[in-house]
Coordinates of C-alpha atoms and ligand atoms in Angstrom, one line a residue:
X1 CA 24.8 16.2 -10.7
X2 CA 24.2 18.2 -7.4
X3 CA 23.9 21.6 -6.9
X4 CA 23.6 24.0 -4.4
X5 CA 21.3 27.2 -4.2
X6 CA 19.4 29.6 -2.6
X7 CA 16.0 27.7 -2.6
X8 CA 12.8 30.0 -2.8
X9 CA 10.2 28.7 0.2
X10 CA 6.5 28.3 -2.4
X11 CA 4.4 26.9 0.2
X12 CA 4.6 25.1 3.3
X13 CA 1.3 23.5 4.7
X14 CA 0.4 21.7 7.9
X15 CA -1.0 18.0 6.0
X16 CA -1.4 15.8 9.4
X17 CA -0.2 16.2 13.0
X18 CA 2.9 18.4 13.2
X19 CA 3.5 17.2 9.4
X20 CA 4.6 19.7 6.6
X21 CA 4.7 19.5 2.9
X22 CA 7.0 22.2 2.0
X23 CA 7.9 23.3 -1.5
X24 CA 10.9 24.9 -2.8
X25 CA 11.6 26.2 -5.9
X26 CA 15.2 24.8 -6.8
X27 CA 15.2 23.7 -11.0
X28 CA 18.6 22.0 -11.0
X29 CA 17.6 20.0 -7.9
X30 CA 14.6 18.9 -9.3
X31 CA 16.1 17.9 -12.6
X32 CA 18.3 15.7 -11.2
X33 CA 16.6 14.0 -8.2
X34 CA 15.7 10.1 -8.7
X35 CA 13.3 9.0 -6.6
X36 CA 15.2 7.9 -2.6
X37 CA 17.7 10.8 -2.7
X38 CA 17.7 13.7 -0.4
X39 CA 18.8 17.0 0.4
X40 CA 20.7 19.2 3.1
X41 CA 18.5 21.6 4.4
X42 CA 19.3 24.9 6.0
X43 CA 16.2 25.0 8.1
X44 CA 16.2 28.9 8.4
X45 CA 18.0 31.9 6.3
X46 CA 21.1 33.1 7.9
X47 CA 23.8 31.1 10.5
X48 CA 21.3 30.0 13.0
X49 CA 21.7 26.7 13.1
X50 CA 24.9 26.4 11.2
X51 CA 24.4 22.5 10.3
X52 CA 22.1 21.4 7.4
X53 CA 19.2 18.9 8.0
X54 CA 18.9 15.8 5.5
X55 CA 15.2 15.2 4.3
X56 CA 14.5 13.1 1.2
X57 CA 13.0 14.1 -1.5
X58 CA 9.2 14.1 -1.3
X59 CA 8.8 14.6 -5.0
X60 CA 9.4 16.9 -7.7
X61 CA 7.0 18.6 -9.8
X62 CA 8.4 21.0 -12.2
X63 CA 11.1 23.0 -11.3
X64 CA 9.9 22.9 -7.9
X65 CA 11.4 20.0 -4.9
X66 CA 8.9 19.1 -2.3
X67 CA 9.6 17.9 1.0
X68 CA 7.8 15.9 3.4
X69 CA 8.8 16.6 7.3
X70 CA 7.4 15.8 10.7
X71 CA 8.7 18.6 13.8
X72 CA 10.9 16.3 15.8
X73 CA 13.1 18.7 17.1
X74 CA 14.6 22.6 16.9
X75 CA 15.6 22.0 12.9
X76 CA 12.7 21.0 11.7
X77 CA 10.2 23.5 14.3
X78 CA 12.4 26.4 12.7
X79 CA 11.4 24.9 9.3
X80 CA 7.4 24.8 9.6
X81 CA 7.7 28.5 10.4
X82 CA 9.4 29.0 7.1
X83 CA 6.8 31.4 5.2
X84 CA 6.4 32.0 1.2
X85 CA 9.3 33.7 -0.5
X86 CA 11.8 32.8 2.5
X87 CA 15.1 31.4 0.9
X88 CA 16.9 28.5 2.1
X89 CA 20.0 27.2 1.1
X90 CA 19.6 23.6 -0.1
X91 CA 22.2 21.1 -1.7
X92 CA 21.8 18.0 -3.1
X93 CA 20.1 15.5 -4.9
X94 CA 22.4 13.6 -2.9
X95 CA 23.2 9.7 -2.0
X96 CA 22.0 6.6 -3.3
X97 CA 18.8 5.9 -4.7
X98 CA 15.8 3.4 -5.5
X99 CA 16.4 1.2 -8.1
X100 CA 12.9 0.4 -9.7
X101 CA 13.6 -2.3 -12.2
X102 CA 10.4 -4.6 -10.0
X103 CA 7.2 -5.8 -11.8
X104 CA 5.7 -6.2 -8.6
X105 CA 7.0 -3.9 -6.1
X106 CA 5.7 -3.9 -2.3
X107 CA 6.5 -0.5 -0.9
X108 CA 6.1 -0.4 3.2
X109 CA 6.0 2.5 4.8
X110 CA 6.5 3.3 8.4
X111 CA 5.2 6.5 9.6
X112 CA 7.4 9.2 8.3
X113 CA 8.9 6.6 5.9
X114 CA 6.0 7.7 3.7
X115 CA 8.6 10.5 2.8
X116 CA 10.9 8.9 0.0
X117 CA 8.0 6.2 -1.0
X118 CA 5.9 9.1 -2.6
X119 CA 8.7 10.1 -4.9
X120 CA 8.7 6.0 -5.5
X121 CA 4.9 6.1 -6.3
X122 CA 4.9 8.7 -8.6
X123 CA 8.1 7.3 -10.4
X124 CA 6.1 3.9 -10.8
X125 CA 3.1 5.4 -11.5
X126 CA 4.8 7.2 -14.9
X127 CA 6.4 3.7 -15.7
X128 CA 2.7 1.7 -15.6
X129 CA 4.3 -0.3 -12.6
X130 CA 1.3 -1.1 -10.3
X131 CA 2.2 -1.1 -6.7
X132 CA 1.0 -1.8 -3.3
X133 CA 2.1 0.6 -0.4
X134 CA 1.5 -1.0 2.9
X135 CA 1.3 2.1 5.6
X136 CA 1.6 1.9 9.2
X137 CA 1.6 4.3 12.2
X138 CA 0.6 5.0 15.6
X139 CA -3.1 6.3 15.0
X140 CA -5.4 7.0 12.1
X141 CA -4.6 10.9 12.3
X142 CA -0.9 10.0 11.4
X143 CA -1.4 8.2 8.2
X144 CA -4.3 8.6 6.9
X145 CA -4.2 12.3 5.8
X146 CA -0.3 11.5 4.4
X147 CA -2.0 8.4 2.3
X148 CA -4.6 10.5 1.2
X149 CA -2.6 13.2 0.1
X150 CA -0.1 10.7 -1.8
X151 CA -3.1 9.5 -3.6
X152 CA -3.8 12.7 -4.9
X153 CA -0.4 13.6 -6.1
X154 CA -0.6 10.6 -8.1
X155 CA -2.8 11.0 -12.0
X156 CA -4.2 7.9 -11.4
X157 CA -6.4 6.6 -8.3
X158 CA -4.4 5.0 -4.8
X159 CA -7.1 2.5 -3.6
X160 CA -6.9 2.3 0.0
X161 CA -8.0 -0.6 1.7
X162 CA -8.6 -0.9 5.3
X163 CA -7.6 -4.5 5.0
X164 CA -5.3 -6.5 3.1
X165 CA -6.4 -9.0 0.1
X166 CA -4.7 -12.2 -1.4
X167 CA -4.5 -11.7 -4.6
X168 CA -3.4 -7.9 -5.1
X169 CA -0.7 -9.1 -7.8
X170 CA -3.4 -10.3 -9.8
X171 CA -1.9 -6.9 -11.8
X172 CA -3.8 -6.6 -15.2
X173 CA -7.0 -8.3 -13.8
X174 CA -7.1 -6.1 -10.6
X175 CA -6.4 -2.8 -12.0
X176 CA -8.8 -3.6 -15.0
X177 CA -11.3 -4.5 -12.1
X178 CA -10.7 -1.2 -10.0
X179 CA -10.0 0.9 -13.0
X180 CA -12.5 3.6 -14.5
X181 CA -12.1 4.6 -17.6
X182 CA -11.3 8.8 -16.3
X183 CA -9.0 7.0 -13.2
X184 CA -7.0 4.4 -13.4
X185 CA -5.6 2.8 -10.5
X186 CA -2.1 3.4 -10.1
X187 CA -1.3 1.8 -6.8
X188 CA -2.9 -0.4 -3.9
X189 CA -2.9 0.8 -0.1
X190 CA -3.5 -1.1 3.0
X191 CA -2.8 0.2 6.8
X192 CA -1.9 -0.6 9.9
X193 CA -2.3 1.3 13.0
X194 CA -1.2 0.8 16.4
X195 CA -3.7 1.2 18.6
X196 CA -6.3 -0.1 15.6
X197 CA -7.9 2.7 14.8
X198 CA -7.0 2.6 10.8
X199 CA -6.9 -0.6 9.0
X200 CA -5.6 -3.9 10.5
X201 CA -4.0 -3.1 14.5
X202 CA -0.3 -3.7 14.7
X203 CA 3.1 -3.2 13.1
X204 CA 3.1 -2.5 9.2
X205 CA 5.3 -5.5 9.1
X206 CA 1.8 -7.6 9.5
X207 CA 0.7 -6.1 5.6
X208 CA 4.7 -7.3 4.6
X209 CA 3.9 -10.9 6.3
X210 CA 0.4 -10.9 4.0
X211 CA 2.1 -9.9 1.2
X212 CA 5.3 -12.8 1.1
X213 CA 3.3 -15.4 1.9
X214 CA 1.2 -15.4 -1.4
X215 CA 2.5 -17.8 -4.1
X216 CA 5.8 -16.7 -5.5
X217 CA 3.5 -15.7 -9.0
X218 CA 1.6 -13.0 -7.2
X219 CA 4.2 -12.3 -4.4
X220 CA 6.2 -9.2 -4.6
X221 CA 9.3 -9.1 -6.4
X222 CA 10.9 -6.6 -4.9
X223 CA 10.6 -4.8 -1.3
X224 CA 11.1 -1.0 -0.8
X225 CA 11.0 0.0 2.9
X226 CA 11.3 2.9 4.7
X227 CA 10.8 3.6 8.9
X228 CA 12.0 3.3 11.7
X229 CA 15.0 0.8 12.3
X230 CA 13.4 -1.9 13.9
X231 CA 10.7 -2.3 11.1
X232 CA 13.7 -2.4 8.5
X233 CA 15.3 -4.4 10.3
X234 CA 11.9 -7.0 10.6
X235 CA 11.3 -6.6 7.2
X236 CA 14.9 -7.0 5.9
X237 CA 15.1 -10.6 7.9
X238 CA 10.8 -11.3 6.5
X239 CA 12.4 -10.7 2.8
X240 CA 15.1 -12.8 3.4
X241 CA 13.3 -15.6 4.4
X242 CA 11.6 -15.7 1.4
X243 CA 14.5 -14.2 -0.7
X244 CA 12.9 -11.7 -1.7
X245 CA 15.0 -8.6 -2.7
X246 CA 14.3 -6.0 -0.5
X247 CA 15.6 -1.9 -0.7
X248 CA 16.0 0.1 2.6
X249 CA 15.6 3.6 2.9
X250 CA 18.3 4.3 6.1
X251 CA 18.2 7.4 8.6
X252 CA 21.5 8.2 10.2
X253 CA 22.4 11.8 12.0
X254 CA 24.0 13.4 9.6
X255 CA 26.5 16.2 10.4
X256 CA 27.7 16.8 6.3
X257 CA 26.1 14.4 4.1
X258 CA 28.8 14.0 1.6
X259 CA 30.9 11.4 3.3
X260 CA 33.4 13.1 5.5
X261 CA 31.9 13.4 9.1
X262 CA 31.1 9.6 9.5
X263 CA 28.8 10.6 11.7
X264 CA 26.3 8.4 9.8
X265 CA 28.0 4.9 9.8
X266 CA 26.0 1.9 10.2
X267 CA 27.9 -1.9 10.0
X268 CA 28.3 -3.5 6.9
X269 CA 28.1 -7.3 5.6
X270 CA 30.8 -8.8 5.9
X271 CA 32.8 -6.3 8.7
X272 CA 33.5 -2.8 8.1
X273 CA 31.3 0.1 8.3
X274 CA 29.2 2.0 5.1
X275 CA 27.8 5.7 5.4
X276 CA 24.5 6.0 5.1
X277 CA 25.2 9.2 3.0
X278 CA 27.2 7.9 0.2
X279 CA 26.5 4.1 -0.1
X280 CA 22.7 5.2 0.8
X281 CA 20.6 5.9 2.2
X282 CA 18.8 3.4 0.0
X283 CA 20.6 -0.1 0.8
X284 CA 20.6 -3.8 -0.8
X285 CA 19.3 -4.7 3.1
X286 CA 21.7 -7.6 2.5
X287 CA 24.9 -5.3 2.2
X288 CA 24.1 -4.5 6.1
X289 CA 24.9 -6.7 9.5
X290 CA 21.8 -6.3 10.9
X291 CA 23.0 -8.2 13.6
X292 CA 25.2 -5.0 14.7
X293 CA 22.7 -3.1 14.1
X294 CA 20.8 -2.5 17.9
X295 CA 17.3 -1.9 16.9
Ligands
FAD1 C1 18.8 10.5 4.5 C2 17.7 11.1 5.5 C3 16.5 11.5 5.0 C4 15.5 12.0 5.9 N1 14.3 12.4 5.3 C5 13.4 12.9 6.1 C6 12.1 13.3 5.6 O1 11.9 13.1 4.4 N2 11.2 13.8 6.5 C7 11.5 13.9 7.8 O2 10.6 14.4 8.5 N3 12.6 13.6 8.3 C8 13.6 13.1 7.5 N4 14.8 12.7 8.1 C9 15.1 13.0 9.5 C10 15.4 14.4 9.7 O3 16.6 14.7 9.1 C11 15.5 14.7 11.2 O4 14.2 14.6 11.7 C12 15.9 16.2 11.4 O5 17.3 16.3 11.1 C13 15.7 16.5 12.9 O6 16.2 17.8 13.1 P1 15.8 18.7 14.3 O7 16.7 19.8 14.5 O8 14.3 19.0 14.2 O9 15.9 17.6 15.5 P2 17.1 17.4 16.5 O10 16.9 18.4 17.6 O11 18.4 17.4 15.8 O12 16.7 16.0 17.0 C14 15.4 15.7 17.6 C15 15.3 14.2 17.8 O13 15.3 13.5 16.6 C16 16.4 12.6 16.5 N5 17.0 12.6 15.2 C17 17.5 13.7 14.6 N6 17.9 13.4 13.4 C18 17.7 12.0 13.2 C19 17.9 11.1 12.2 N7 18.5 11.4 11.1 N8 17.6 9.8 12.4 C20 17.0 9.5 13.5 N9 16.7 10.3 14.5 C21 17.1 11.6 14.4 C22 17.4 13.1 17.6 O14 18.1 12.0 18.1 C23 16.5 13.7 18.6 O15 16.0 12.7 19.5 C24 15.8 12.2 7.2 C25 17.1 11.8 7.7 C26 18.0 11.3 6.9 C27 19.3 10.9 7.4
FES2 S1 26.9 12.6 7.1 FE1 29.0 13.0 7.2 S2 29.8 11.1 6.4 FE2 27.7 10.8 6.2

Protein backbone atom coordinates (compact mmCIF):
# COMPACT_ATOMS: atom_id res chain seq x y z
CA UNK A 1 0.00 0.00 0.00
CA UNK A 2 1.45 3.49 -0.87
CA UNK A 3 1.24 6.56 0.77
CA UNK A 4 2.12 9.91 0.54
CA UNK A 5 3.51 12.32 3.23
CA UNK A 6 5.42 15.06 4.40
CA UNK A 7 8.80 13.23 4.89
CA UNK A 8 11.08 14.72 7.76
CA UNK A 9 14.91 15.13 6.16
CA UNK A 10 17.13 12.93 9.48
CA UNK A 11 20.37 13.19 7.94
CA UNK A 12 21.88 13.51 4.61
CA UNK A 13 25.73 12.72 4.36
CA UNK A 14 28.22 13.06 1.54
CA UNK A 15 29.46 8.86 1.48
CA UNK A 16 31.64 9.04 -1.89
CA UNK A 17 32.07 11.60 -4.75
CA UNK A 18 29.01 13.70 -5.06
CA UNK A 19 27.09 10.63 -3.43
CA UNK A 20 24.39 11.09 -0.64
CA UNK A 21 22.74 8.80 1.80
CA UNK A 22 19.77 10.61 2.83
CA UNK A 23 17.33 9.58 5.41
CA UNK A 24 13.80 10.41 5.84
CA UNK A 25 11.55 9.70 8.32
CA UNK A 26 8.30 8.40 6.54
CA UNK A 27 6.74 5.00 8.84
CA UNK A 28 4.06 4.01 6.31
CA UNK A 29 6.71 4.09 3.57
CA UNK A 30 9.00 2.03 5.32
CA UNK A 31 6.47 -0.55 6.33
CA UNK A 32 5.56 -1.22 3.09
CA UNK A 33 8.72 -1.04 0.96
CA UNK A 34 10.11 -4.55 -0.45
CA UNK A 35 13.35 -4.39 -1.44
CA UNK A 36 13.63 -2.81 -5.72
CA UNK A 37 10.77 -0.33 -5.19
CA UNK A 38 11.11 3.34 -5.18
CA UNK A 39 9.77 6.55 -4.43
CA UNK A 40 8.88 10.17 -5.94
CA UNK A 41 10.85 12.64 -4.50
CA UNK A 42 10.18 16.30 -4.16
CA UNK A 43 13.69 17.30 -4.07
CA UNK A 44 13.05 20.64 -2.09
CA UNK A 45 9.96 21.96 0.17
CA UNK A 46 7.67 24.22 -1.74
CA UNK A 47 6.78 24.34 -5.97
CA UNK A 48 10.26 24.67 -7.16
CA UNK A 49 10.65 22.17 -9.20
CA UNK A 50 7.08 21.04 -9.49
CA UNK A 51 7.91 17.33 -10.80
CA UNK A 52 8.99 14.59 -8.36
CA UNK A 53 12.28 12.57 -8.80
CA UNK A 54 12.14 8.64 -8.63
CA UNK A 55 15.07 7.12 -6.45
CA UNK A 56 14.76 3.52 -5.17
CA UNK A 57 14.73 2.59 -1.95
CA UNK A 58 18.19 2.38 -0.42
CA UNK A 59 16.78 0.59 2.63
CA UNK A 60 14.65 0.90 5.49
CA UNK A 61 15.54 0.86 9.06
CA UNK A 62 12.73 1.48 11.35
CA UNK A 63 10.35 3.90 10.57
CA UNK A 64 12.91 5.70 8.71
CA UNK A 65 13.43 5.27 4.33
CA UNK A 66 16.91 5.76 3.20
CA UNK A 67 17.98 6.87 -0.01
CA UNK A 68 21.03 6.50 -1.96
CA UNK A 69 21.61 9.39 -4.77
CA UNK A 70 24.49 10.63 -6.90
CA UNK A 71 24.13 14.80 -8.07
CA UNK A 72 23.44 14.28 -11.76
CA UNK A 73 21.58 17.26 -12.39
CA UNK A 74 19.39 20.33 -10.77
CA UNK A 75 16.94 17.67 -8.79
CA UNK A 76 19.15 15.81 -7.19
CA UNK A 77 21.96 19.16 -6.49
CA UNK A 78 18.77 20.74 -4.71
CA UNK A 79 18.47 17.54 -2.76
CA UNK A 80 22.17 17.22 -1.16
CA UNK A 81 21.48 20.70 0.18
CA UNK A 82 18.43 19.35 1.96
CA UNK A 83 19.42 19.95 5.77
CA UNK A 84 17.96 18.07 9.10
CA UNK A 85 14.35 18.68 9.89
CA UNK A 86 13.65 19.91 6.11
CA UNK A 87 10.32 18.20 4.92
CA UNK A 88 9.87 16.69 1.66
CA UNK A 89 6.93 15.37 0.19
CA UNK A 90 7.56 11.67 -0.76
CA UNK A 91 5.07 8.97 -2.30
CA UNK A 92 5.53 5.61 -2.85
CA UNK A 93 6.72 2.38 -2.21
CA UNK A 94 5.94 2.24 -5.70
CA UNK A 95 6.48 -0.32 -8.83
CA UNK A 96 7.65 -3.64 -9.09
CA UNK A 97 9.99 -5.36 -6.99
CA UNK A 98 12.79 -8.06 -6.44
CA UNK A 99 11.55 -11.38 -6.16
CA UNK A 100 14.15 -13.20 -3.89
CA UNK A 101 13.11 -16.82 -3.98
CA UNK A 102 17.28 -17.62 -5.25
CA UNK A 103 19.60 -19.97 -3.15
CA UNK A 104 22.33 -18.54 -4.88
CA UNK A 105 21.75 -15.10 -5.99
CA UNK A 106 24.52 -13.01 -7.97
CA UNK A 107 23.77 -9.38 -7.46
CA UNK A 108 25.82 -6.96 -10.09
CA UNK A 109 26.01 -3.69 -9.45
CA UNK A 110 26.94 -0.94 -11.74
CA UNK A 111 27.95 2.22 -10.27
CA UNK A 112 24.83 3.86 -8.85
CA UNK A 113 23.08 0.53 -9.33
CA UNK A 114 24.42 -0.09 -5.89
CA UNK A 115 21.19 1.83 -4.88
CA UNK A 116 18.29 -0.85 -4.96
CA UNK A 117 20.99 -3.94 -4.39
CA UNK A 118 21.54 -2.72 -0.71
CA UNK A 119 17.86 -3.00 0.13
CA UNK A 120 18.46 -6.65 -1.66
CA UNK A 121 21.49 -7.36 0.70
CA UNK A 122 19.97 -6.66 3.71
CA UNK A 123 16.69 -8.53 2.71
CA UNK A 124 18.97 -11.62 1.98
CA UNK A 125 21.00 -11.14 4.73
CA UNK A 126 17.64 -11.54 7.22
CA UNK A 127 16.63 -14.63 5.14
CA UNK A 128 20.36 -16.50 5.69
CA UNK A 129 20.71 -16.26 1.77
CA UNK A 130 24.45 -15.81 1.13
CA UNK A 131 25.20 -13.62 -1.76
CA UNK A 132 27.80 -12.36 -3.92
CA UNK A 133 27.59 -8.64 -5.16
CA UNK A 134 29.85 -8.03 -8.07
CA UNK A 135 30.53 -3.97 -8.10
CA UNK A 136 31.82 -2.01 -10.82
CA UNK A 137 32.67 1.64 -11.55
CA UNK A 138 34.84 4.12 -13.02
CA UNK A 139 37.53 4.46 -10.29
CA UNK A 140 38.19 3.15 -6.72
CA UNK A 141 36.80 6.47 -5.13
CA UNK A 142 33.26 5.60 -6.71
CA UNK A 143 32.72 2.19 -5.29
CA UNK A 144 34.66 1.53 -2.80
CA UNK A 145 33.34 3.81 -0.05
CA UNK A 146 29.46 2.76 -1.28
CA UNK A 147 30.77 -1.19 -0.78
CA UNK A 148 32.15 -0.34 2.29
CA UNK A 149 29.29 1.40 3.63
CA UNK A 150 26.85 -1.46 2.43
CA UNK A 151 28.96 -3.78 4.40
CA UNK A 152 28.36 -2.05 7.45
CA UNK A 153 24.69 -1.70 7.20
CA UNK A 154 24.63 -5.34 6.99
CA UNK A 155 24.79 -7.42 10.90
CA UNK A 156 26.90 -9.69 9.40
CA UNK A 157 30.46 -9.13 7.58
CA UNK A 158 30.59 -8.20 3.35
CA UNK A 159 33.92 -9.80 2.44
CA UNK A 160 35.37 -7.90 -0.29
CA UNK A 161 37.61 -9.33 -2.60
CA UNK A 162 39.75 -7.48 -4.98
CA UNK A 163 39.48 -10.46 -7.20
CA UNK A 164 37.11 -12.96 -8.06
CA UNK A 165 37.23 -16.85 -6.83
CA UNK A 166 35.80 -20.17 -8.37
CA UNK A 167 34.20 -21.66 -5.94
CA UNK A 168 32.22 -18.75 -4.03
CA UNK A 169 28.96 -20.98 -4.10
CA UNK A 170 30.70 -23.38 -2.08
CA UNK A 171 27.82 -21.65 0.47
CA UNK A 172 27.99 -23.60 3.85
CA UNK A 173 31.79 -24.48 3.41
CA UNK A 174 32.74 -20.82 2.49
CA UNK A 175 30.81 -18.96 4.92
CA UNK A 176 31.90 -21.53 7.66
CA UNK A 177 35.48 -20.80 6.42
CA UNK A 178 35.18 -16.87 6.48
CA UNK A 179 32.81 -16.78 9.33
CA UNK A 180 33.80 -15.79 12.99
CA UNK A 181 31.88 -16.72 15.60
CA UNK A 182 30.87 -12.51 16.60
CA UNK A 183 30.62 -11.97 12.41
CA UNK A 184 29.31 -13.95 10.21
CA UNK A 185 29.67 -13.47 6.60
CA UNK A 186 26.61 -12.41 5.06
CA UNK A 187 27.63 -11.68 1.56
CA UNK A 188 30.72 -11.90 -0.93
CA UNK A 189 32.11 -8.75 -2.95
CA UNK A 190 34.31 -8.57 -5.82
CA UNK A 191 35.07 -5.21 -8.07
CA UNK A 192 35.78 -3.95 -11.04
CA UNK A 193 37.03 -0.67 -11.96
CA UNK A 194 37.61 1.05 -15.16
CA UNK A 195 40.66 2.40 -15.22
CA UNK A 196 41.96 -0.65 -12.72
CA UNK A 197 42.41 1.06 -9.85
CA UNK A 198 39.95 -1.32 -7.62
CA UNK A 199 39.76 -4.93 -8.11
CA UNK A 200 39.91 -6.65 -11.60
CA UNK A 201 40.08 -3.46 -14.66
CA UNK A 202 37.07 -3.46 -16.86
CA UNK A 203 33.24 -3.74 -17.10
CA UNK A 204 31.49 -5.43 -13.99
CA UNK A 205 30.13 -7.78 -16.56
CA UNK A 206 33.75 -9.44 -16.39
CA UNK A 207 32.75 -10.72 -12.36
CA UNK A 208 29.13 -11.88 -14.21
CA UNK A 209 31.30 -13.79 -16.96
CA UNK A 210 33.38 -15.43 -13.75
CA UNK A 211 30.49 -16.16 -12.09
CA UNK A 212 28.25 -18.28 -15.10
CA UNK A 213 30.82 -20.11 -16.14
CA UNK A 214 31.25 -22.24 -12.89
CA UNK A 215 29.48 -25.62 -12.98
CA UNK A 216 25.79 -25.29 -12.88
CA UNK A 217 26.06 -26.71 -8.89
CA UNK A 218 27.96 -23.67 -7.72
CA UNK A 219 26.76 -21.20 -10.52
CA UNK A 220 24.23 -18.63 -9.59
CA UNK A 221 20.72 -19.27 -9.76
CA UNK A 222 19.43 -16.20 -10.14
CA UNK A 223 20.90 -12.76 -11.48
CA UNK A 224 19.82 -9.33 -9.93
CA UNK A 225 21.34 -6.37 -11.91
CA UNK A 226 21.16 -2.93 -11.69
CA UNK A 227 23.22 0.01 -13.94
CA UNK A 228 23.48 1.52 -16.66
CA UNK A 229 21.60 0.12 -19.76
CA UNK A 230 24.30 -1.21 -21.66
CA UNK A 231 25.56 -3.44 -18.67
CA UNK A 232 21.77 -4.80 -18.32
CA UNK A 233 21.56 -5.23 -21.52
CA UNK A 234 25.20 -7.43 -21.46
CA UNK A 235 24.23 -9.18 -18.72
CA UNK A 236 20.59 -9.94 -19.65
CA UNK A 237 22.02 -11.64 -23.13
CA UNK A 238 25.32 -13.41 -20.50
CA UNK A 239 22.25 -14.93 -18.43
CA UNK A 240 20.53 -16.05 -21.26
CA UNK A 241 23.11 -17.88 -22.64
CA UNK A 242 23.36 -19.81 -19.83
CA UNK A 243 19.67 -19.64 -18.93
CA UNK A 244 20.06 -18.26 -16.09
CA UNK A 245 17.17 -16.22 -14.65
CA UNK A 246 18.20 -12.89 -14.43
CA UNK A 247 16.11 -9.61 -12.66
CA UNK A 248 16.73 -6.02 -13.92
CA UNK A 249 16.50 -3.01 -12.04
CA UNK A 250 15.34 -0.37 -15.08
CA UNK A 251 15.81 3.58 -15.12
CA UNK A 252 13.47 5.47 -17.34
CA UNK A 253 12.69 9.48 -16.98
CA UNK A 254 9.90 9.50 -15.19
CA UNK A 255 7.46 12.48 -15.32
CA UNK A 256 4.53 10.70 -12.72
CA UNK A 257 5.51 7.27 -11.78
CA UNK A 258 2.18 5.80 -11.52
CA UNK A 259 1.54 4.86 -15.20
CA UNK A 260 -0.07 7.78 -16.87
CA UNK A 261 2.74 10.00 -18.56
CA UNK A 262 4.41 7.08 -20.54
CA UNK A 263 7.22 8.99 -20.40
CA UNK A 264 8.98 5.80 -19.19
CA UNK A 265 8.22 3.17 -21.84
CA UNK A 266 10.76 0.78 -22.85
CA UNK A 267 9.84 -2.24 -25.77
CA UNK A 268 8.53 -5.27 -24.64
CA UNK A 269 8.92 -9.15 -25.75
CA UNK A 270 7.00 -9.92 -28.08
CA UNK A 271 5.93 -6.07 -29.54
CA UNK A 272 4.26 -3.58 -27.56
CA UNK A 273 5.72 -1.32 -25.04
CA UNK A 274 5.83 -1.81 -20.82
CA UNK A 275 6.40 1.26 -18.30
CA UNK A 276 9.11 0.97 -16.37
CA UNK A 277 6.93 2.40 -13.44
CA UNK A 278 4.24 -0.09 -13.26
CA UNK A 279 5.50 -3.40 -14.84
CA UNK A 280 9.02 -2.34 -13.00
CA UNK A 281 11.30 -1.11 -12.62
CA UNK A 282 12.51 -4.64 -11.67
CA UNK A 283 11.97 -6.84 -14.94
CA UNK A 284 12.11 -10.74 -15.95
CA UNK A 285 15.05 -9.27 -18.50
CA UNK A 286 13.30 -11.75 -20.84
CA UNK A 287 9.89 -9.84 -20.78
CA UNK A 288 12.09 -6.90 -22.66
CA UNK A 289 13.22 -6.60 -26.65
CA UNK A 290 16.48 -5.82 -25.99
CA UNK A 291 17.01 -5.67 -29.41
CA UNK A 292 14.87 -2.27 -29.40
CA UNK A 293 16.46 -1.30 -26.82
CA UNK A 294 19.58 1.29 -28.17
CA UNK A 295 22.12 0.84 -25.59
C1 LIG B 1 12.97 3.81 -10.82
C2 LIG B 1 14.17 4.73 -10.69
C3 LIG B 1 14.96 4.63 -9.57
C4 LIG B 1 16.07 5.47 -9.43
N1 LIG B 1 16.83 5.33 -8.32
C5 LIG B 1 17.90 6.13 -8.15
C6 LIG B 1 18.70 6.01 -6.98
O1 LIG B 1 18.42 5.19 -6.10
N2 LIG B 1 19.77 6.83 -6.86
C7 LIG B 1 20.08 7.75 -7.83
O2 LIG B 1 21.07 8.47 -7.68
N3 LIG B 1 19.33 7.88 -8.94
C8 LIG B 1 18.25 7.11 -9.12
N4 LIG B 1 17.48 7.25 -10.24
C9 LIG B 1 17.83 8.30 -11.20
C10 LIG B 1 17.32 9.64 -10.67
O3 LIG B 1 15.92 9.64 -10.66
C11 LIG B 1 17.83 10.76 -11.56
O4 LIG B 1 19.23 10.83 -11.43
C12 LIG B 1 17.25 12.09 -11.14
O5 LIG B 1 15.87 12.12 -11.44
C13 LIG B 1 17.95 13.22 -11.87
O6 LIG B 1 17.32 14.42 -11.52
P1 LIG B 1 18.07 15.80 -11.71
O7 LIG B 1 17.05 16.87 -11.65
O8 LIG B 1 19.22 15.91 -10.78
O9 LIG B 1 18.70 15.66 -13.13
P2 LIG B 1 18.11 16.19 -14.51
O10 LIG B 1 18.50 17.62 -14.64
O11 LIG B 1 16.67 15.82 -14.64
O12 LIG B 1 18.96 15.28 -15.48
C14 LIG B 1 20.39 15.28 -15.43
C15 LIG B 1 20.90 14.22 -16.37
O13 LIG B 1 20.52 12.91 -15.91
C16 LIG B 1 19.75 12.24 -16.89
N5 LIG B 1 18.66 11.53 -16.21
C17 LIG B 1 17.71 12.07 -15.44
N6 LIG B 1 16.86 11.14 -14.99
C18 LIG B 1 17.29 9.97 -15.51
C19 LIG B 1 16.83 8.64 -15.44
N7 LIG B 1 15.76 8.29 -14.75
N8 LIG B 1 17.52 7.71 -16.11
C20 LIG B 1 18.59 8.02 -16.82
N9 LIG B 1 19.08 9.26 -16.92
C21 LIG B 1 18.44 10.22 -16.28
C22 LIG B 1 19.21 13.33 -17.80
O14 LIG B 1 19.00 12.84 -19.12
C23 LIG B 1 20.34 14.33 -17.77
O15 LIG B 1 21.36 13.99 -18.67
C24 LIG B 1 16.38 6.43 -10.42
C25 LIG B 1 15.56 6.52 -11.55
C26 LIG B 1 14.48 5.68 -11.69
C27 LIG B 1 13.62 5.78 -12.90
S1 LIG C 1 6.48 7.72 -15.27
FE1 LIG C 1 4.55 8.23 -16.08
S2 LIG C 1 3.92 6.36 -17.00
FE2 LIG C 1 5.77 5.83 -16.01
Amino acid sequence: MSACLNAKVLANELVGPDVYLLRLAAGPIAAAARPGQFVMLRVAPGDEPLLARPFSVHGVEGEDVLILFQVRGRGTALLSQAAPGAKLVMWGPLGRGFELEAKRPALVAGGMGIAPLGFVARKLEDKGILFHLSSGGATQEAIEGLEKKLGTSLRGRLECRATDIHRLFHAAQEAAELSTSTAPVSGICTSTTMDGSYGEKGPVTLLLKNLLSLPPELRPDAVLACGPLPMLKAVAAMCAEKNVPCQVSLEAPMACGVGACLGCVLPAAGGGYVRVCQEGPVMDAAALDWGRIGA
